Backbone as XML, in Angstrom:
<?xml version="1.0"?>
<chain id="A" units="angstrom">
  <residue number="1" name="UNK">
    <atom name="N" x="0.809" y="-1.190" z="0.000"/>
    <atom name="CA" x="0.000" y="0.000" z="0.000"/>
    <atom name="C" x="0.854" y="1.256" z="0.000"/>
  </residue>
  <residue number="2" name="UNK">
    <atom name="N" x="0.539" y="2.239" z="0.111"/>
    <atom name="CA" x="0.722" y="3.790" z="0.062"/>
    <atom name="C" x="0.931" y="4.363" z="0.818"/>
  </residue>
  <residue number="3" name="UNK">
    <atom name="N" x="2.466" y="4.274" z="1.601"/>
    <atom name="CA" x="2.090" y="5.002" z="3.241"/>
    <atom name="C" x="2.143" y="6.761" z="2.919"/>
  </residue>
  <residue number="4" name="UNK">
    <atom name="N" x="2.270" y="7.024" z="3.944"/>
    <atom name="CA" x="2.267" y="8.659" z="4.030"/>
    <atom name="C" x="3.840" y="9.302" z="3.961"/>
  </residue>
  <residue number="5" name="UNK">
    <atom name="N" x="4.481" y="8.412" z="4.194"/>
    <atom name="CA" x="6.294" y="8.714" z="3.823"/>
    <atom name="C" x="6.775" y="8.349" z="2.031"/>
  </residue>
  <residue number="6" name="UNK">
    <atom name="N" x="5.625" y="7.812" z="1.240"/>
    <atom name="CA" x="5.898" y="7.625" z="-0.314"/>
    <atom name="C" x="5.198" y="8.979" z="-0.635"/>
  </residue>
  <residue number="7" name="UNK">
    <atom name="N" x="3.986" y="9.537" z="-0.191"/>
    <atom name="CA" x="3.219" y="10.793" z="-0.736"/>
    <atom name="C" x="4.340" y="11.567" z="-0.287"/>
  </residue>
  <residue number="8" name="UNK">
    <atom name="N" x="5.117" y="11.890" z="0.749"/>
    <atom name="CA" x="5.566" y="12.688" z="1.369"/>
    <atom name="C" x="7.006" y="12.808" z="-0.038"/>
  </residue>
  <residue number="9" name="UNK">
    <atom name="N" x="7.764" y="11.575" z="0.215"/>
    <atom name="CA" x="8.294" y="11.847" z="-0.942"/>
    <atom name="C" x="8.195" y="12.214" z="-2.402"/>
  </residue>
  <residue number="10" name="UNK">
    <atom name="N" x="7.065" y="11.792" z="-2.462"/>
    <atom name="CA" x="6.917" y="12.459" z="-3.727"/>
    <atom name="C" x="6.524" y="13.896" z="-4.154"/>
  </residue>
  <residue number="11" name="UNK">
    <atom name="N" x="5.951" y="14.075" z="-2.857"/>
    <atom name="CA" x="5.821" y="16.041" z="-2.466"/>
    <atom name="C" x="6.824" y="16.700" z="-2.802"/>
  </residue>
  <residue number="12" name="UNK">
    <atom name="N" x="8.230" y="15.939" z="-1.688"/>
    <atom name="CA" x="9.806" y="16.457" z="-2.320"/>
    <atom name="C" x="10.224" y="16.623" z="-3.295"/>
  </residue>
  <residue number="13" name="UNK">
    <atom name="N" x="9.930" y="15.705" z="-4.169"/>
    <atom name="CA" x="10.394" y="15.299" z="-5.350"/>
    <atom name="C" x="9.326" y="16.606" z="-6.491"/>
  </residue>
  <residue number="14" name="UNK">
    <atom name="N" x="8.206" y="16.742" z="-6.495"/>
    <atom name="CA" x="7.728" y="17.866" z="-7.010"/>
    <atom name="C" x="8.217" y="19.368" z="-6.816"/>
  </residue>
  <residue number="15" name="UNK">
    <atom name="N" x="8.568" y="19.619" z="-5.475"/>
    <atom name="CA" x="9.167" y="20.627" z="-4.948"/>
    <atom name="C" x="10.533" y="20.565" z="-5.572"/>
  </residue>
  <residue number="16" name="UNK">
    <atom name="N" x="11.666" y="19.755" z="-5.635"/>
    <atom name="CA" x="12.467" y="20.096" z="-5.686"/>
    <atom name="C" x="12.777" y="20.560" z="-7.895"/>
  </residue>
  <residue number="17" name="UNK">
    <atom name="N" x="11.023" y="20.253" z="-8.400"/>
    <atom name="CA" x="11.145" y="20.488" z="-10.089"/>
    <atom name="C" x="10.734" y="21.749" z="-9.627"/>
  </residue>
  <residue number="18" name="UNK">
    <atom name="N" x="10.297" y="22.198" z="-9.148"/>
    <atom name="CA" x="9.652" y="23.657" z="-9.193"/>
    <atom name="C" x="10.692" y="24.913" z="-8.481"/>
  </residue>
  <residue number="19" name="UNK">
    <atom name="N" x="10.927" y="25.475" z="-8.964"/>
    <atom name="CA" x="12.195" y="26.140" z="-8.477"/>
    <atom name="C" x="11.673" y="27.409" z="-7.635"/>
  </residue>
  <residue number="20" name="UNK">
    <atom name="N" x="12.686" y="27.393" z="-6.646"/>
    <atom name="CA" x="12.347" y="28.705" z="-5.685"/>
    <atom name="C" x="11.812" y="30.141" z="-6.494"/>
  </residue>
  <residue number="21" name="UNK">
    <atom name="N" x="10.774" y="30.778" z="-6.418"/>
    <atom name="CA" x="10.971" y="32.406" z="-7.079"/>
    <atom name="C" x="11.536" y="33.413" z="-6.200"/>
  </residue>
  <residue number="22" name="UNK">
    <atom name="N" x="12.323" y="34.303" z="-7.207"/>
    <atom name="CA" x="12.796" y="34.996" z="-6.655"/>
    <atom name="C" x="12.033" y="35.871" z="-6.011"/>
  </residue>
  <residue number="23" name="UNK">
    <atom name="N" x="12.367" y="37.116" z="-5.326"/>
    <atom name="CA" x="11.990" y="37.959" z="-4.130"/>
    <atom name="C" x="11.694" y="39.177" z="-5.417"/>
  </residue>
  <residue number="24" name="UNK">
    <atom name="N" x="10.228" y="39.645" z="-5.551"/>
    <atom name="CA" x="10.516" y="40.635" z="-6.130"/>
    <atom name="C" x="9.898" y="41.822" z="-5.593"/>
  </residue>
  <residue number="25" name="UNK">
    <atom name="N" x="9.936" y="43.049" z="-6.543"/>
    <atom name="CA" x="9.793" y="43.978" z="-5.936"/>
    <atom name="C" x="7.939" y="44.553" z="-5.346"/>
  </residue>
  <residue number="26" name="UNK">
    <atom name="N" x="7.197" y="43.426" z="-5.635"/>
    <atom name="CA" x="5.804" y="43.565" z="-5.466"/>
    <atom name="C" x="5.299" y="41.945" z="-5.207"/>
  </residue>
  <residue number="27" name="UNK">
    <atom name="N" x="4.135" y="41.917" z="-4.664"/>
    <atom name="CA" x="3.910" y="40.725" z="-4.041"/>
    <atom name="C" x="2.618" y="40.394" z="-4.922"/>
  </residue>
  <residue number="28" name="UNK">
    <atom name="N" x="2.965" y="38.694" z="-5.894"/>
    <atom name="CA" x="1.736" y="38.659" z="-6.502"/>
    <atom name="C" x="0.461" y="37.734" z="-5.479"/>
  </residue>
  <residue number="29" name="UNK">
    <atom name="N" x="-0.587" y="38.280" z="-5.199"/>
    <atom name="CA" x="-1.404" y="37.343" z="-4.609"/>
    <atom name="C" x="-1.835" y="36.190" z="-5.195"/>
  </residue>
  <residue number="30" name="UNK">
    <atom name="N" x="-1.382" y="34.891" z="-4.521"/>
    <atom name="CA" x="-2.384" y="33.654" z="-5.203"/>
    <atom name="C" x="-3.641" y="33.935" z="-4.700"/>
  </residue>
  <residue number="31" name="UNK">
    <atom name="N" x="-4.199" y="33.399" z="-6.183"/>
    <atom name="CA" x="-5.649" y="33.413" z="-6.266"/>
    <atom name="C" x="-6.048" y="31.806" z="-5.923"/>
  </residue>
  <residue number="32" name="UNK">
    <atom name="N" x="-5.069" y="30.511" z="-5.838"/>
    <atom name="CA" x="-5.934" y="29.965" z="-6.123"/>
    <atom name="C" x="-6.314" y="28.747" z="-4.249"/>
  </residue>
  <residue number="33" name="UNK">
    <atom name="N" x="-6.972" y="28.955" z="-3.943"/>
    <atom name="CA" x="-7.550" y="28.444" z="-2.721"/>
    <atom name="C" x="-7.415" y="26.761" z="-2.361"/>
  </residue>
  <residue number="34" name="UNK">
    <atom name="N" x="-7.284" y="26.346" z="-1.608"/>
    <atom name="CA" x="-7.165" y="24.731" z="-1.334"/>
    <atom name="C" x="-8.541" y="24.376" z="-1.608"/>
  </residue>
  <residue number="35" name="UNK">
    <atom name="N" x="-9.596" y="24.631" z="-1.296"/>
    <atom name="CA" x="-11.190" y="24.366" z="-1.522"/>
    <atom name="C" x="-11.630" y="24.688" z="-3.033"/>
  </residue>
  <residue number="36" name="UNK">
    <atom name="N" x="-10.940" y="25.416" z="-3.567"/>
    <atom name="CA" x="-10.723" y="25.443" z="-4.989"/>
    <atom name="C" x="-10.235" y="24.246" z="-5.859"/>
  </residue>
  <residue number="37" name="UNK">
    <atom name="N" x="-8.651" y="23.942" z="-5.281"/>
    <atom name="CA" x="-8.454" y="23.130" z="-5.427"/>
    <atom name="C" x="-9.198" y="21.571" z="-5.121"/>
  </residue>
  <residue number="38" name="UNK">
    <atom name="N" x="-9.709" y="21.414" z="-4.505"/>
    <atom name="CA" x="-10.287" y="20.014" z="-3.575"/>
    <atom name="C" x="-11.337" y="20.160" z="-5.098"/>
  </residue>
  <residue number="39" name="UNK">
    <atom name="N" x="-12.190" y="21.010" z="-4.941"/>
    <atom name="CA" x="-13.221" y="21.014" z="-5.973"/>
    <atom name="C" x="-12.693" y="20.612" z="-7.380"/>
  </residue>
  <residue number="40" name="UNK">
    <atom name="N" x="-11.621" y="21.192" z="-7.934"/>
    <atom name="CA" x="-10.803" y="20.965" z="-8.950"/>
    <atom name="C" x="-10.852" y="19.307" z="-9.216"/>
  </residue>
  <residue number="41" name="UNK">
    <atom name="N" x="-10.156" y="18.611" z="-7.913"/>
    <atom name="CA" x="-9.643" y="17.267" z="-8.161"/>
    <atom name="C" x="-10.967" y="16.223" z="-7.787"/>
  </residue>
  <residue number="42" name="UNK">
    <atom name="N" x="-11.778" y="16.605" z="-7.158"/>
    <atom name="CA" x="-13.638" y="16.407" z="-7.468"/>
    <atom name="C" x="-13.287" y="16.016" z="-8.516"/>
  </residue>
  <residue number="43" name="UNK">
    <atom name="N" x="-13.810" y="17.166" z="-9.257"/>
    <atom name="CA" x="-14.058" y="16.952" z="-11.061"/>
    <atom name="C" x="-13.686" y="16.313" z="-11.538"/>
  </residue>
  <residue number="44" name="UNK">
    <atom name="N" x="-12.342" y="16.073" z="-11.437"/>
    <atom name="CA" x="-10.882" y="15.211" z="-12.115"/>
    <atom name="C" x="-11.455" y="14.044" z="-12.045"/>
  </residue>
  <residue number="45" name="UNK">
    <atom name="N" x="-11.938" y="13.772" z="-10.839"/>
    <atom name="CA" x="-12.421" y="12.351" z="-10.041"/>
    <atom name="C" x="-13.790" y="11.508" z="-10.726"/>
  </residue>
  <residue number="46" name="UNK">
    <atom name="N" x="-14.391" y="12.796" z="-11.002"/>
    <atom name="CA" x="-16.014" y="12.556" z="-11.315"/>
    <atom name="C" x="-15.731" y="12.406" z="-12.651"/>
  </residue>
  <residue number="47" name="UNK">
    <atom name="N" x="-15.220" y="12.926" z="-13.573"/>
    <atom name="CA" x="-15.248" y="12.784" z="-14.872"/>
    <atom name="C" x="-13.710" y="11.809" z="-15.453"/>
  </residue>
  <residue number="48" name="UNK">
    <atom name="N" x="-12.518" y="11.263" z="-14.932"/>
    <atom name="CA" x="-11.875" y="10.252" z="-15.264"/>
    <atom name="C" x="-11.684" y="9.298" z="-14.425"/>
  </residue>
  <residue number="49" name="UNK">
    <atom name="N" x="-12.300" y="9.067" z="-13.022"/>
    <atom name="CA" x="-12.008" y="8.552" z="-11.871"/>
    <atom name="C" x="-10.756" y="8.567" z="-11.224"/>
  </residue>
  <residue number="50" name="UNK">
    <atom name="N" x="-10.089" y="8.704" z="-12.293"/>
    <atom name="CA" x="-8.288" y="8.604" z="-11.253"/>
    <atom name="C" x="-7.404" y="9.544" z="-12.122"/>
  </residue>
  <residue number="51" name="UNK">
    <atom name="N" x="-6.344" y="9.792" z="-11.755"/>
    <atom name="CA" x="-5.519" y="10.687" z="-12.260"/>
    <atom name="C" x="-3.770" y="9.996" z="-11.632"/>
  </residue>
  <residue number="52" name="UNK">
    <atom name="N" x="-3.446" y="10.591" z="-11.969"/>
    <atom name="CA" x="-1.677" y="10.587" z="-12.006"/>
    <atom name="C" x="-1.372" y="11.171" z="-10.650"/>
  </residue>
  <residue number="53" name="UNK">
    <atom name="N" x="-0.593" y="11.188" z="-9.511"/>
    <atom name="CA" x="-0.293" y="11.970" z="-8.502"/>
    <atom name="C" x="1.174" y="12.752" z="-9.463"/>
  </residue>
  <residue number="54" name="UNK">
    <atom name="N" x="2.055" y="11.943" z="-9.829"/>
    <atom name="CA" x="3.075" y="12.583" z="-10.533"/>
    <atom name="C" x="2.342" y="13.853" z="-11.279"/>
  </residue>
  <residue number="55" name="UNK">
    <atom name="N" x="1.591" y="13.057" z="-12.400"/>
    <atom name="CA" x="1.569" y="14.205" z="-12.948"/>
    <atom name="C" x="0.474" y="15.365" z="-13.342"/>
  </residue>
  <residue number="56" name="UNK">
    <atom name="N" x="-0.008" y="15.312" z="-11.862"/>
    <atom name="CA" x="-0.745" y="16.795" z="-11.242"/>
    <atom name="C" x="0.415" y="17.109" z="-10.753"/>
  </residue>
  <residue number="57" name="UNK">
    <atom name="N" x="1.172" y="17.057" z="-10.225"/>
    <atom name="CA" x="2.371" y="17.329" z="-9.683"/>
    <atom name="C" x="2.942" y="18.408" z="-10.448"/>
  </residue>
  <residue number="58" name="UNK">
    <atom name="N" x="2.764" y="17.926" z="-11.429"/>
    <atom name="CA" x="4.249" y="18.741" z="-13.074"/>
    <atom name="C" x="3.606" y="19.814" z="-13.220"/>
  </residue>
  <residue number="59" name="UNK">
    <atom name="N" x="2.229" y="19.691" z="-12.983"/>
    <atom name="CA" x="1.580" y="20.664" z="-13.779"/>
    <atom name="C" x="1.350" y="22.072" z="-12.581"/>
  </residue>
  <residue number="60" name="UNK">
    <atom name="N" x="1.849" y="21.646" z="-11.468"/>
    <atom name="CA" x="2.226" y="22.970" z="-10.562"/>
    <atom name="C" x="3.426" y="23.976" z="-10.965"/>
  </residue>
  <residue number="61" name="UNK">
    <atom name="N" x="3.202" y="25.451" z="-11.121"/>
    <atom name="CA" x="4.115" y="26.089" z="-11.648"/>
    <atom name="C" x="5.228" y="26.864" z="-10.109"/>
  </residue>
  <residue number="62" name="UNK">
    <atom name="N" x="4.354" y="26.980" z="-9.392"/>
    <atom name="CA" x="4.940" y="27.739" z="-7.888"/>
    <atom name="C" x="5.127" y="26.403" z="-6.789"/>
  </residue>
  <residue number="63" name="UNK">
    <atom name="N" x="5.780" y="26.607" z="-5.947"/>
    <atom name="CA" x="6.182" y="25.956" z="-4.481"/>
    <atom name="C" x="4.590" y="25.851" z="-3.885"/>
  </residue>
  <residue number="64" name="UNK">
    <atom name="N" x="3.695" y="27.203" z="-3.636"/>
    <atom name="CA" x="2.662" y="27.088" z="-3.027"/>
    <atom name="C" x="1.347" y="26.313" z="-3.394"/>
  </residue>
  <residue number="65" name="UNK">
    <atom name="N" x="1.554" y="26.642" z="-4.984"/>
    <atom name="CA" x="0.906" y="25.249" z="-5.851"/>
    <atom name="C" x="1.363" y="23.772" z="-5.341"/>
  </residue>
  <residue number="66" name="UNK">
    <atom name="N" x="2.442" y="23.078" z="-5.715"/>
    <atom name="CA" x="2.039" y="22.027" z="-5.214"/>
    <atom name="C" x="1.988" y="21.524" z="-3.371"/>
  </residue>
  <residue number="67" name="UNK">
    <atom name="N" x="1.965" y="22.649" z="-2.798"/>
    <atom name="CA" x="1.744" y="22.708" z="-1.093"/>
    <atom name="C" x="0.230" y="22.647" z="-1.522"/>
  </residue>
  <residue number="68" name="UNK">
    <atom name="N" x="-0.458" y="23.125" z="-2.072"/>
    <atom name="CA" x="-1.969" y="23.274" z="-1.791"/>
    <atom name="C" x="-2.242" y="22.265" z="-3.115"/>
  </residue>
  <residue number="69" name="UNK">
    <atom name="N" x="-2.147" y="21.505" z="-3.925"/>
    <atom name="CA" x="-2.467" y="20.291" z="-3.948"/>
    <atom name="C" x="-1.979" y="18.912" z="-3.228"/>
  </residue>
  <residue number="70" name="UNK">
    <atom name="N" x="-1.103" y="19.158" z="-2.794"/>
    <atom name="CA" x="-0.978" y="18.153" z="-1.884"/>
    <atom name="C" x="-1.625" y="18.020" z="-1.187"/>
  </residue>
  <residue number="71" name="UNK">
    <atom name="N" x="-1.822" y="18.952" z="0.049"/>
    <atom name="CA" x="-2.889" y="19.150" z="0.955"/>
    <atom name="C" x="-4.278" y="19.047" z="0.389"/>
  </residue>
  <residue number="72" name="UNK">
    <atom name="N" x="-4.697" y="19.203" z="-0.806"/>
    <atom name="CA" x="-6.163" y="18.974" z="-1.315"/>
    <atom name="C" x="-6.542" y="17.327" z="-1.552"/>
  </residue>
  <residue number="73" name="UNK">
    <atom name="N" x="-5.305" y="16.572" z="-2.128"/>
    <atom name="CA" x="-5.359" y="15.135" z="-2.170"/>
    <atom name="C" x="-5.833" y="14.782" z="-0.518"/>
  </residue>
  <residue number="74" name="UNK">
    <atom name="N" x="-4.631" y="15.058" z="0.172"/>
    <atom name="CA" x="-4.974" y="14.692" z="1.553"/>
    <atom name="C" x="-6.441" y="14.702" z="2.177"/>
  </residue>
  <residue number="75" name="UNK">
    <atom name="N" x="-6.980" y="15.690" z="1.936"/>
    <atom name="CA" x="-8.040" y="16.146" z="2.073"/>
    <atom name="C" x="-9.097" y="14.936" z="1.583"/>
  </residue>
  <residue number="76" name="UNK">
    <atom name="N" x="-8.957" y="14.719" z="0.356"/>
    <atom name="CA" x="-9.621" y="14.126" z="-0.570"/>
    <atom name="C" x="-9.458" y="12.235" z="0.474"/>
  </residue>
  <residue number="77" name="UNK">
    <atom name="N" x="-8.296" y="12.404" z="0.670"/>
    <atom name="CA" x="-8.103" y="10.799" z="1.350"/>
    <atom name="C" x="-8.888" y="11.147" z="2.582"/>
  </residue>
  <residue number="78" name="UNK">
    <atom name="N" x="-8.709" y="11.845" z="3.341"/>
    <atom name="CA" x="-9.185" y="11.454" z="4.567"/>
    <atom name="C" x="-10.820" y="11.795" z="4.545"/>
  </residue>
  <residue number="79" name="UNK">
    <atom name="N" x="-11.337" y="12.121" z="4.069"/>
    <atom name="CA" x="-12.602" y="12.402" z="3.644"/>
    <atom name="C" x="-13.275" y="11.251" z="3.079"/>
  </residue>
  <residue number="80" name="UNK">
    <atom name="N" x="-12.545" y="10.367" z="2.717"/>
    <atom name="CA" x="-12.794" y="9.180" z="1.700"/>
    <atom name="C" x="-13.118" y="9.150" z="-0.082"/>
  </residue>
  <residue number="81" name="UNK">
    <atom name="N" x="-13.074" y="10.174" z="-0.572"/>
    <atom name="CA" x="-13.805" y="10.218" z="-1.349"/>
    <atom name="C" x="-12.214" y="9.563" z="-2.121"/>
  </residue>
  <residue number="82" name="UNK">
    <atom name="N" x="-11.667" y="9.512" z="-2.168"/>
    <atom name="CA" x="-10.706" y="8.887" z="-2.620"/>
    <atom name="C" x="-9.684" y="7.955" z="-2.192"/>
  </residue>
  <residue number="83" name="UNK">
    <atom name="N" x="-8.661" y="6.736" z="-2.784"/>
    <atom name="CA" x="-8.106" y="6.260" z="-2.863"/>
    <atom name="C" x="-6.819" y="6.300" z="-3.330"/>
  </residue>
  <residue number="84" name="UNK">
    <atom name="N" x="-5.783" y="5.805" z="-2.865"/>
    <atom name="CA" x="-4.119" y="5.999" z="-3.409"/>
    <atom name="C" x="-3.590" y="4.048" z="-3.627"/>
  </residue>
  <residue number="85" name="UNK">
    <atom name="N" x="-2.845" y="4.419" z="-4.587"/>
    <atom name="CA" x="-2.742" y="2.660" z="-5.266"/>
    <atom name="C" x="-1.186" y="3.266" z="-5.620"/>
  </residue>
  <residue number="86" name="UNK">
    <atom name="N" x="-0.185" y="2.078" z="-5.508"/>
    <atom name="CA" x="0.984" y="2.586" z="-6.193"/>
    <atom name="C" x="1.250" y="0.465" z="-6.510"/>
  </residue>
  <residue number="87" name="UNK">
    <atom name="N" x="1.514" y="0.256" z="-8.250"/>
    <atom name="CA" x="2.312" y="-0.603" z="-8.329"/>
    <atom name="C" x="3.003" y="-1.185" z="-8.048"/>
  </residue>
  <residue number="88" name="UNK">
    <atom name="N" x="4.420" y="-0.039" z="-8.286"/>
    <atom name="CA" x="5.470" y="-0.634" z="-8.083"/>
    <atom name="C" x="6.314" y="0.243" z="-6.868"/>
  </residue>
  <residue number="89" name="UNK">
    <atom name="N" x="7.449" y="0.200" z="-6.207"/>
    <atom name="CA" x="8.108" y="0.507" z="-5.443"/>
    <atom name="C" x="8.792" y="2.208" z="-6.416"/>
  </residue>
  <residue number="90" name="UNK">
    <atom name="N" x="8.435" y="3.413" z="-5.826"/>
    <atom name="CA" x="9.646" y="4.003" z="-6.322"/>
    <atom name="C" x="8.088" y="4.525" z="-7.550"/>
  </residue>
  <residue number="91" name="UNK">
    <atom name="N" x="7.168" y="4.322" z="-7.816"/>
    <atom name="CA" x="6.355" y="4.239" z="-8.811"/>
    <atom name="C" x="5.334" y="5.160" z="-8.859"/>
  </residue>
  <residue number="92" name="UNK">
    <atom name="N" x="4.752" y="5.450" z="-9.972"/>
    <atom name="CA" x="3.733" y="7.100" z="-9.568"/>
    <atom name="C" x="2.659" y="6.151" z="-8.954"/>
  </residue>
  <residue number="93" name="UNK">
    <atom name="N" x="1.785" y="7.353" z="-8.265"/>
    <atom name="CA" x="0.816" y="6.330" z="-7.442"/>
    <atom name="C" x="-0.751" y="7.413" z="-8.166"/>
  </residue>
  <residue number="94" name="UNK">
    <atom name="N" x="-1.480" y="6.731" z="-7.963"/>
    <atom name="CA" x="-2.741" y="6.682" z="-9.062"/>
    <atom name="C" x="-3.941" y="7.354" z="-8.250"/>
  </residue>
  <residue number="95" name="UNK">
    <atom name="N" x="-4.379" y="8.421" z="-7.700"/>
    <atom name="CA" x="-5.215" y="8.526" z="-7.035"/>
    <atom name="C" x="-6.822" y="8.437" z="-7.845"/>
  </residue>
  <residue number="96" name="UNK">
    <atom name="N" x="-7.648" y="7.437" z="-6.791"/>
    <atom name="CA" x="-8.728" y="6.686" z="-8.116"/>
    <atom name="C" x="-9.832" y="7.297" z="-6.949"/>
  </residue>
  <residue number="97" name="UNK">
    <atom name="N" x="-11.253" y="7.352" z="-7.874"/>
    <atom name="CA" x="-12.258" y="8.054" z="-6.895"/>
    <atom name="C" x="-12.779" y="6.601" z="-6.267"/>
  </residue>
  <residue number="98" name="UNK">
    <atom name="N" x="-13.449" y="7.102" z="-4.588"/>
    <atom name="CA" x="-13.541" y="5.737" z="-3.857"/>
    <atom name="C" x="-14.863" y="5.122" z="-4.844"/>
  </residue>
  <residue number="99" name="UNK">
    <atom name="N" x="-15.365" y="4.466" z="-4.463"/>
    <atom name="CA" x="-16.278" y="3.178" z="-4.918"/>
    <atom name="C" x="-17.136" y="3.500" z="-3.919"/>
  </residue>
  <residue number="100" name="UNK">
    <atom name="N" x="-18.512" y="3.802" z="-4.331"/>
    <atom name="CA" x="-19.310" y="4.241" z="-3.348"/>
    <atom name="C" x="-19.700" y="2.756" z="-2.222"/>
  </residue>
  <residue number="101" name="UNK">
    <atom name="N" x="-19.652" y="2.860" z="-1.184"/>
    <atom name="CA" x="-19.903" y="1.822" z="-0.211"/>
    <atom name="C" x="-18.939" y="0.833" z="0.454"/>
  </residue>
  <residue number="102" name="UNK">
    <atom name="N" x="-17.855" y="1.391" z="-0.167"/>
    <atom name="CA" x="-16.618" y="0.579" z="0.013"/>
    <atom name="C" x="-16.013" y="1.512" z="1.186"/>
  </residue>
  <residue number="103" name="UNK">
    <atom name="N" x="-15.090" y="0.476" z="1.733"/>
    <atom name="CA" x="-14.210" y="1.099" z="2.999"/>
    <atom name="C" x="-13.335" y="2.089" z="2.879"/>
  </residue>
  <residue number="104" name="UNK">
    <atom name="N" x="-13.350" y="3.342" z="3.568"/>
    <atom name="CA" x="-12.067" y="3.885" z="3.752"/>
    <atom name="C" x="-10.845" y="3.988" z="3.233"/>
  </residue>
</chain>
């Protein structure tokens, strides 16, 4: 199974593609919200059932992006509405929407 030290790494591993921004001279506000997000990966859920954890990952452009999808998956697990599956060792892991009536 999928512990919480393989998500965790693979958090790292997104973080460390996304490169620090620099300090500039005005502060842009993110617009985009974790409940935004959660709703986002809903959809994802409802209309392909599963998705890639890698590669929602890629598709974060800022540090705070993939902090607030990570935390929206999480969300998504402990809530149940979803599931985490990984193959192989070292391997992207598949987040699939739960199966209504099924466990946790």
């Amino acid at each position: 199974g999928v512990t919480v030290q393989m998500l965790r790494d693979l958090m790292e591993e997104a973080m460390k593609r996304v490169p620090v921004e620099k300090p500039r001279a005005f502060i842009r506000r993110e617009t985009l919200t974790l409940s935004q997000r959660i709703e986002d990966l809903r959809g994802r859920l409802r209309k392909r059932g599963k998705f890639s954890f890698r590669a929602i990952m890629q598709r974060c452009e800022t540090r705070i992006e993939v902090v607030i999808v990570f935390l929206a998956i999480l969300e998504l697990l402990k809530s149940g509405e979803c599931s985490v599956e990984q193959e192989r060792r070292f391997g992207d892991i598949q987040v699939s929407a739960a199966i209504a009536g099924a466990p946790a």
